[in-house]
PDB file of C-alpha atoms in Angstrom:
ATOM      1  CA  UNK A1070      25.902  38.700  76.774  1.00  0.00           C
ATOM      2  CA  UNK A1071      25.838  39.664  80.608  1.00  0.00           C
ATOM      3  CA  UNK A1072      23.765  38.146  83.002  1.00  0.00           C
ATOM      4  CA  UNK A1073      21.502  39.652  84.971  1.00  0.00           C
ATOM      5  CA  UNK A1074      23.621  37.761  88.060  1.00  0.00           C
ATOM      6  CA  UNK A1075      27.306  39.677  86.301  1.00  0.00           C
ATOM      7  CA  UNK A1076      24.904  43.303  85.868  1.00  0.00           C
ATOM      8  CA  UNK A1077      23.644  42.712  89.788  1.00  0.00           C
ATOM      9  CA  UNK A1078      27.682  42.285  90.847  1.00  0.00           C
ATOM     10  CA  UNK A1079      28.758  45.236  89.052  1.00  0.00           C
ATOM     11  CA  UNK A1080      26.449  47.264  90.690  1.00  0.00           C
ATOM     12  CA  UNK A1081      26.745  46.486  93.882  1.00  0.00           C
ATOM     13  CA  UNK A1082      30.407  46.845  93.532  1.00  0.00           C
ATOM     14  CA  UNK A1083      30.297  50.240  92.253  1.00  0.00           C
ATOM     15  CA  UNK A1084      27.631  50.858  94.932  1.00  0.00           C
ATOM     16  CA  UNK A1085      30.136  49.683  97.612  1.00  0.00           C
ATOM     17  CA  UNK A1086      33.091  51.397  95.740  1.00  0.00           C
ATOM     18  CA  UNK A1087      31.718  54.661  94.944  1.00  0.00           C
ATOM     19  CA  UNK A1088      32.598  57.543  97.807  1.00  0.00           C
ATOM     20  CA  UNK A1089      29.481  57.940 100.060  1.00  0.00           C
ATOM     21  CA  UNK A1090      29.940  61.853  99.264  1.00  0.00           C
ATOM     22  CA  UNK A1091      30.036  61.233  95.463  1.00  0.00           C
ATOM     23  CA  UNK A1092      26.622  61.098  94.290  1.00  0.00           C
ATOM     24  CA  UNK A1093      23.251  61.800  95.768  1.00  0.00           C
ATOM     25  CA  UNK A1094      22.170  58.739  94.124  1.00  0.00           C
ATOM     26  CA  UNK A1095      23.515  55.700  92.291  1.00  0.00           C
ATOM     27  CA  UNK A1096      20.962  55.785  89.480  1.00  0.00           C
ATOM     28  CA  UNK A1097      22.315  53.191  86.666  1.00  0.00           C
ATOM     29  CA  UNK A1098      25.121  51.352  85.743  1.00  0.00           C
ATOM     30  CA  UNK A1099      25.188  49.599  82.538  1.00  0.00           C
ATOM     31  CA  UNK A1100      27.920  47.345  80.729  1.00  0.00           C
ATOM     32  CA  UNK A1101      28.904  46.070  77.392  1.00  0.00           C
ATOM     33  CA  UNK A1102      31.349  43.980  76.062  1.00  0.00           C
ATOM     34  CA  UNK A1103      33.521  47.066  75.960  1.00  0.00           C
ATOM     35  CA  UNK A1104      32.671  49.501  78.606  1.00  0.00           C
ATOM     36  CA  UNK A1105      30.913  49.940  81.663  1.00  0.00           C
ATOM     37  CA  UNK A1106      28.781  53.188  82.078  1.00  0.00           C
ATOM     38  CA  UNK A1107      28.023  54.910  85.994  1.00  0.00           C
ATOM     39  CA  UNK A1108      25.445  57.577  86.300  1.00  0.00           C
ATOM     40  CA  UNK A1109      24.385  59.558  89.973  1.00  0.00           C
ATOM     41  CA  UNK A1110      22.208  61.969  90.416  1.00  0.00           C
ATOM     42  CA  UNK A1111      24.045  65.781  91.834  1.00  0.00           C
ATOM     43  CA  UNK A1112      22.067  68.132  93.752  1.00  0.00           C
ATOM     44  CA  UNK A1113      20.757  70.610  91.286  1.00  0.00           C
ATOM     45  CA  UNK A1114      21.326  73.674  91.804  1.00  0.00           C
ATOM     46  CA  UNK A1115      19.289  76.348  94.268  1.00  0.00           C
ATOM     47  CA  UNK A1116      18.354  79.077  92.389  1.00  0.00           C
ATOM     48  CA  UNK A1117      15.459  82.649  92.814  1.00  0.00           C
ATOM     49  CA  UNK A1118      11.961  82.105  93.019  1.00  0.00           C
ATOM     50  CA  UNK A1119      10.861  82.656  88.975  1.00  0.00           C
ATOM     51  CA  UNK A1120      14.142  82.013  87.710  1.00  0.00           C
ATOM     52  CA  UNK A1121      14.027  82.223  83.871  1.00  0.00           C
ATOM     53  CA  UNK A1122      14.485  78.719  81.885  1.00  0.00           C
ATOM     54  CA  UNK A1123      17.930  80.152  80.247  1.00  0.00           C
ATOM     55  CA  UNK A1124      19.111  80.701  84.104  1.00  0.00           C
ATOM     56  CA  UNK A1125      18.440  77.479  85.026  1.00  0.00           C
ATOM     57  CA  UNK A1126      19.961  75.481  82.559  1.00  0.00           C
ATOM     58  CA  UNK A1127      23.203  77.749  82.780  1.00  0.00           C
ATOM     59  CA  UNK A1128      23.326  76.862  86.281  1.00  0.00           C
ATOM     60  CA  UNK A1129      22.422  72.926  85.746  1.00  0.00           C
ATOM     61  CA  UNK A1130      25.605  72.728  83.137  1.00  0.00           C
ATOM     62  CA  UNK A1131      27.502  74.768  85.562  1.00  0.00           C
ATOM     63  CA  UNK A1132      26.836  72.576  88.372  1.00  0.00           C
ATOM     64  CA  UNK A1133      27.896  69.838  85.935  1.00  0.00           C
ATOM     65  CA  UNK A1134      30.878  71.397  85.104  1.00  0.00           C
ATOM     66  CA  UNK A1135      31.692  72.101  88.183  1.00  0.00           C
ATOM     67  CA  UNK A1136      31.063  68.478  89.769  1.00  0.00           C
ATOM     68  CA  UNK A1137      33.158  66.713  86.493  1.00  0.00           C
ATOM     69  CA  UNK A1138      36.261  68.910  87.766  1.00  0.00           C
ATOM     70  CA  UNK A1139      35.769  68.101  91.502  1.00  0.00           C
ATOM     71  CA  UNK A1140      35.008  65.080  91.435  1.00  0.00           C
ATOM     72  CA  UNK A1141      37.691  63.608  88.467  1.00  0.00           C
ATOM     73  CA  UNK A1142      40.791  62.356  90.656  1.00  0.00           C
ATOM     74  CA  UNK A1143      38.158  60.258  92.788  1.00  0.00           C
ATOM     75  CA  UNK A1144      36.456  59.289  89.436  1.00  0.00           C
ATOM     76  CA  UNK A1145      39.690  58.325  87.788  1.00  0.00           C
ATOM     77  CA  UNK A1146      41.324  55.918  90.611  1.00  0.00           C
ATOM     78  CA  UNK A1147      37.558  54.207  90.760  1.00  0.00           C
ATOM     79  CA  UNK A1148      37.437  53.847  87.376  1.00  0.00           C
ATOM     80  CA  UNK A1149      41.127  52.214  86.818  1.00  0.00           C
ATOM     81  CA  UNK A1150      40.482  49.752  89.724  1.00  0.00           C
ATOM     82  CA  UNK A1151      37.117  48.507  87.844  1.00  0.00           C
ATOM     83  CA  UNK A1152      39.384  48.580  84.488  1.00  0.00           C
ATOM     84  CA  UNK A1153      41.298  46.285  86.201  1.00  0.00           C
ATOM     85  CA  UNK A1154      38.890  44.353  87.749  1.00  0.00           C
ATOM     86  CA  UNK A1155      36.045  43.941  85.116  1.00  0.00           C
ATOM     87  CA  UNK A1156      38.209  44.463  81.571  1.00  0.00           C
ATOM     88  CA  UNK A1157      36.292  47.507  80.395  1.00  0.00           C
ATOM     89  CA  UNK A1158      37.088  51.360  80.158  1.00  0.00           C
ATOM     90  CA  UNK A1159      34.775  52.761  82.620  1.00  0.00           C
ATOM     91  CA  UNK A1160      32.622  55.912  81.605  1.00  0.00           C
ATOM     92  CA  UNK A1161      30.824  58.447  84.068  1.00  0.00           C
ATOM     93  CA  UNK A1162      27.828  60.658  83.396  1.00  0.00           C
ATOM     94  CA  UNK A1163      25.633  62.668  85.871  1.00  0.00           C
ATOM     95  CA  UNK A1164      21.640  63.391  86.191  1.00  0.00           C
ATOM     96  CA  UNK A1165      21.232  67.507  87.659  1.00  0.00           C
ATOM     97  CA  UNK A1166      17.638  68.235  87.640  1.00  0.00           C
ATOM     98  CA  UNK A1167      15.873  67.233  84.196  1.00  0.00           C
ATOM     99  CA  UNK A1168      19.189  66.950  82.381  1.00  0.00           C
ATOM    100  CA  UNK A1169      21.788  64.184  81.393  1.00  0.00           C
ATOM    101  CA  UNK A1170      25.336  64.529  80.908  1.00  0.00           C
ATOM    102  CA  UNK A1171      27.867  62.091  79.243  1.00  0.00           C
ATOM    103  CA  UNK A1172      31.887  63.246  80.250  1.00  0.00           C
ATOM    104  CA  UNK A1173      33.772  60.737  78.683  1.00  0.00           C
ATOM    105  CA  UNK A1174      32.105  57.580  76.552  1.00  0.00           C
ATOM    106  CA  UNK A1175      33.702  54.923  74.307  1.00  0.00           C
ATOM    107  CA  UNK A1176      32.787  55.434  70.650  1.00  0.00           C
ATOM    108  CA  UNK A1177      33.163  51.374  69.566  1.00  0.00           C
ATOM    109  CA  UNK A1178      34.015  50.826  65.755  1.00  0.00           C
ATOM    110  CA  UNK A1179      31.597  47.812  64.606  1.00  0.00           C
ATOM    111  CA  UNK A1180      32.430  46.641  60.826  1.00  0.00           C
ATOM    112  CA  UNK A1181      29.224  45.554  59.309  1.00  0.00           C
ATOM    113  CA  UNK A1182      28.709  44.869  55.063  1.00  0.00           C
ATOM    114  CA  UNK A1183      25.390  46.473  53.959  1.00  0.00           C
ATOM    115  CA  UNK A1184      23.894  45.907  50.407  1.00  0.00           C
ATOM    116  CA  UNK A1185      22.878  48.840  48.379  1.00  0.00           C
ATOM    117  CA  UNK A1186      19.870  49.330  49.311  1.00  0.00           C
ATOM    118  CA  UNK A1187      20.714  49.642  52.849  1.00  0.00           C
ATOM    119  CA  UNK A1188      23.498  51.596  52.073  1.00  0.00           C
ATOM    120  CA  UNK A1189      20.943  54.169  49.968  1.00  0.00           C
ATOM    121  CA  UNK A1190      19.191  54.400  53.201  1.00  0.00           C
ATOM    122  CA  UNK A1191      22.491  56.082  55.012  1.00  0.00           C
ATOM    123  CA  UNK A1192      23.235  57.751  51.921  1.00  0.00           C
ATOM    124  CA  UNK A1193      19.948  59.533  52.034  1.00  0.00           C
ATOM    125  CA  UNK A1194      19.750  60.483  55.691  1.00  0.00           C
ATOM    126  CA  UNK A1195      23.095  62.330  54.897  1.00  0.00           C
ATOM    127  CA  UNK A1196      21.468  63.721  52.032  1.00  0.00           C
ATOM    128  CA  UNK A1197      18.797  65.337  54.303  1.00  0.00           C
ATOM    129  CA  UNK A1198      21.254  66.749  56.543  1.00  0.00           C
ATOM    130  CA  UNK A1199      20.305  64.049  59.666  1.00  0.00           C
ATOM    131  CA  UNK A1200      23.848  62.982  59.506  1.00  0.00           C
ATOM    132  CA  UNK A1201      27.405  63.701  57.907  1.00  0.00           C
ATOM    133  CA  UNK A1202      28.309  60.579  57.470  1.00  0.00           C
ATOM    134  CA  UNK A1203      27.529  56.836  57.000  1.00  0.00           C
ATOM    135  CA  UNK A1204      28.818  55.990  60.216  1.00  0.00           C
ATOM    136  CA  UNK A1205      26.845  58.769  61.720  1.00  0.00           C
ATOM    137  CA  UNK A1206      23.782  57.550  59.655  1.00  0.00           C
ATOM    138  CA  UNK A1207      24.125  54.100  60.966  1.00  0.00           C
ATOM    139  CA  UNK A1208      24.348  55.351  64.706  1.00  0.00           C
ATOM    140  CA  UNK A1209      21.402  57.158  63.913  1.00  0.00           C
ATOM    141  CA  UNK A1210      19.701  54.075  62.535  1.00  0.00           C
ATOM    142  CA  UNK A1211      20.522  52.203  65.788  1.00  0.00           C
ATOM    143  CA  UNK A1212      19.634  54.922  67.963  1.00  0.00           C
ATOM    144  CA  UNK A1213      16.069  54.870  66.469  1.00  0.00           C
ATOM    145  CA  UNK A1214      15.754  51.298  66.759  1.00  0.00           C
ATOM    146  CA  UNK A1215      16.883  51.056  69.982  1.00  0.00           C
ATOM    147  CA  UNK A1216      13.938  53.376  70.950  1.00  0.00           C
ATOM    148  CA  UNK A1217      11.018  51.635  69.706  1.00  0.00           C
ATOM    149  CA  UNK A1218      12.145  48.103  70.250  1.00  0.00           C
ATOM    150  CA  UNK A1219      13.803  48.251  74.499  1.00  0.00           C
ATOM    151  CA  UNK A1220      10.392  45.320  74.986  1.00  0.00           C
ATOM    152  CA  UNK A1221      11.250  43.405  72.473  1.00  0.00           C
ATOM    153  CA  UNK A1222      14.941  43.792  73.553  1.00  0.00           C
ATOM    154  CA  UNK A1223      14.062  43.312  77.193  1.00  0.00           C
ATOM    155  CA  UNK A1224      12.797  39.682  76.459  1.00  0.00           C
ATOM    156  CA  UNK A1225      15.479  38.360  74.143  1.00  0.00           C
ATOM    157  CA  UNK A1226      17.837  39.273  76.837  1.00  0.00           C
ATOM    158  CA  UNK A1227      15.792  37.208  79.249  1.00  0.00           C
ATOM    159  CA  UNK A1228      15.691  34.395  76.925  1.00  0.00           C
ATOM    160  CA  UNK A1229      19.765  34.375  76.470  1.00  0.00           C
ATOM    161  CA  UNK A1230      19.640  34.704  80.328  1.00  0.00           C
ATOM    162  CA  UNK A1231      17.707  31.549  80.692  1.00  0.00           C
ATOM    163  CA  UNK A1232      19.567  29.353  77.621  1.00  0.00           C
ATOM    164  CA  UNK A1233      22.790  30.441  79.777  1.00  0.00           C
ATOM    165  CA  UNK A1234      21.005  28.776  83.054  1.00  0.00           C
ATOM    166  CA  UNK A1235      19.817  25.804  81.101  1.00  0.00           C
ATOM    167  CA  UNK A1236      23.637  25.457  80.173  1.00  0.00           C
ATOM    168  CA  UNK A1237      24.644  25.711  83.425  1.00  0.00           C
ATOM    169  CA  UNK A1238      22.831  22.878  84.184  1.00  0.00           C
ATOM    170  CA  UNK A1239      24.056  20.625  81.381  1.00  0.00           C
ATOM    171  CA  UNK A1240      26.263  17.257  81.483  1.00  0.00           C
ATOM    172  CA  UNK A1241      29.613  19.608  81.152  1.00  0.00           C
ATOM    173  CA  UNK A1242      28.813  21.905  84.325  1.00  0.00           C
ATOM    174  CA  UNK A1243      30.882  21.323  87.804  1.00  0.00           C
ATOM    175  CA  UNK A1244      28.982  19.519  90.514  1.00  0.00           C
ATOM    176  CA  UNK A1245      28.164  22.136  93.539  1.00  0.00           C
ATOM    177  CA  UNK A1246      29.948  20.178  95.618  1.00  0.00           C
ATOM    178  CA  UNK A1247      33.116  20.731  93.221  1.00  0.00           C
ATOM    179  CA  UNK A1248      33.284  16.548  93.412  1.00  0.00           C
ATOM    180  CA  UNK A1249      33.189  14.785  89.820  1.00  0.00           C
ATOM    181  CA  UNK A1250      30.950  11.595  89.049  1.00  0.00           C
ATOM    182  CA  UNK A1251      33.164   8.547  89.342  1.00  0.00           C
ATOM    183  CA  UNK A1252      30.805   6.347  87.666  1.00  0.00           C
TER     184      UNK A1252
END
């Protein structure tokens, strides 16, 4: 579990790291216990007065394109001083206009045991075509959750935050003043 303390740190270092000339904006940066995830916002590109909807999003994933090839030596020597710094792969993304683009992400293996009913679950959204496989079916599964639940989410995080303050607190926990009870 990160803190919201550790999630404040990493973003201002990024924030402090980052070339000023990199991104328009520093819009998110998100960790896990395996990765750590930076997304800016690029100028979008100018196009024609009553440019058609196929002509803009060709020039948005150009754009893209273009930035994720300009920008990947600065990208790279960022992201293996973080690596070394924070013990995660570091992953970059972009926000052009309306869209959202992923380079490079870590796809985490997570073992799990499922009964078979839950298992006939996966099995049938493969059946209808939603995914190929189980694995897919189960990131599928998540993904959906993960929509409808980001309140519910959003407050057991606070709680862990707050259990890990109580903690801090406790009889084991350094004295500020880094001196030990002698009593």
């Amino acid at each position: 579990m990160i803190t919201t303390e550790q999630r404040e740190k990493l973003r201002g270092w990024f924030a402090g790291r980052l070339p000023d000339d990199l991104f328009e904006e520093l819009i998110e940066v998100t960790v896990d216990r395996e990765e750590i995830t930076v997304i800016g916002r690029i100028p979008a590109p100018q196009l024609a007065k009553g440019a058609s909807a196929t002509e803009r999003e060709a020039a948005v994933e150009g754009r893209i394109q273009e930035f994720r090839e300009r920008t990947r030596e600065a990208r790279i020597e960022v992201a293996r001083e973080a690596e070394r710094r924070f013990g995660r792969k570091v992953s970059w993304g972009v926000e052009c206009g309306d869209e959202r683009a992923l380079f490079t992400h870590v796809a985490a293996p997570v073992m799990t045991r499922l009964r078979q009913p839950e298992r006939a679950v996966l099995d049938t959204l493969i059946a209808a075509g939603v995914a190929r496989s189980r694995s897919e079916a189960l990131a599928w599964c998540v993904r959906l959750v993960q929509r409808h639940t980001d309140d519910w989410l959003t407050e057991l995080r606070e709680s862990l935050e707050n259990v890990h303050r109580v903690r801090a607190q406790g009889p084991d926990a350094e004295p500020e003043d880094g001196t030990a009870d002698t009593e």
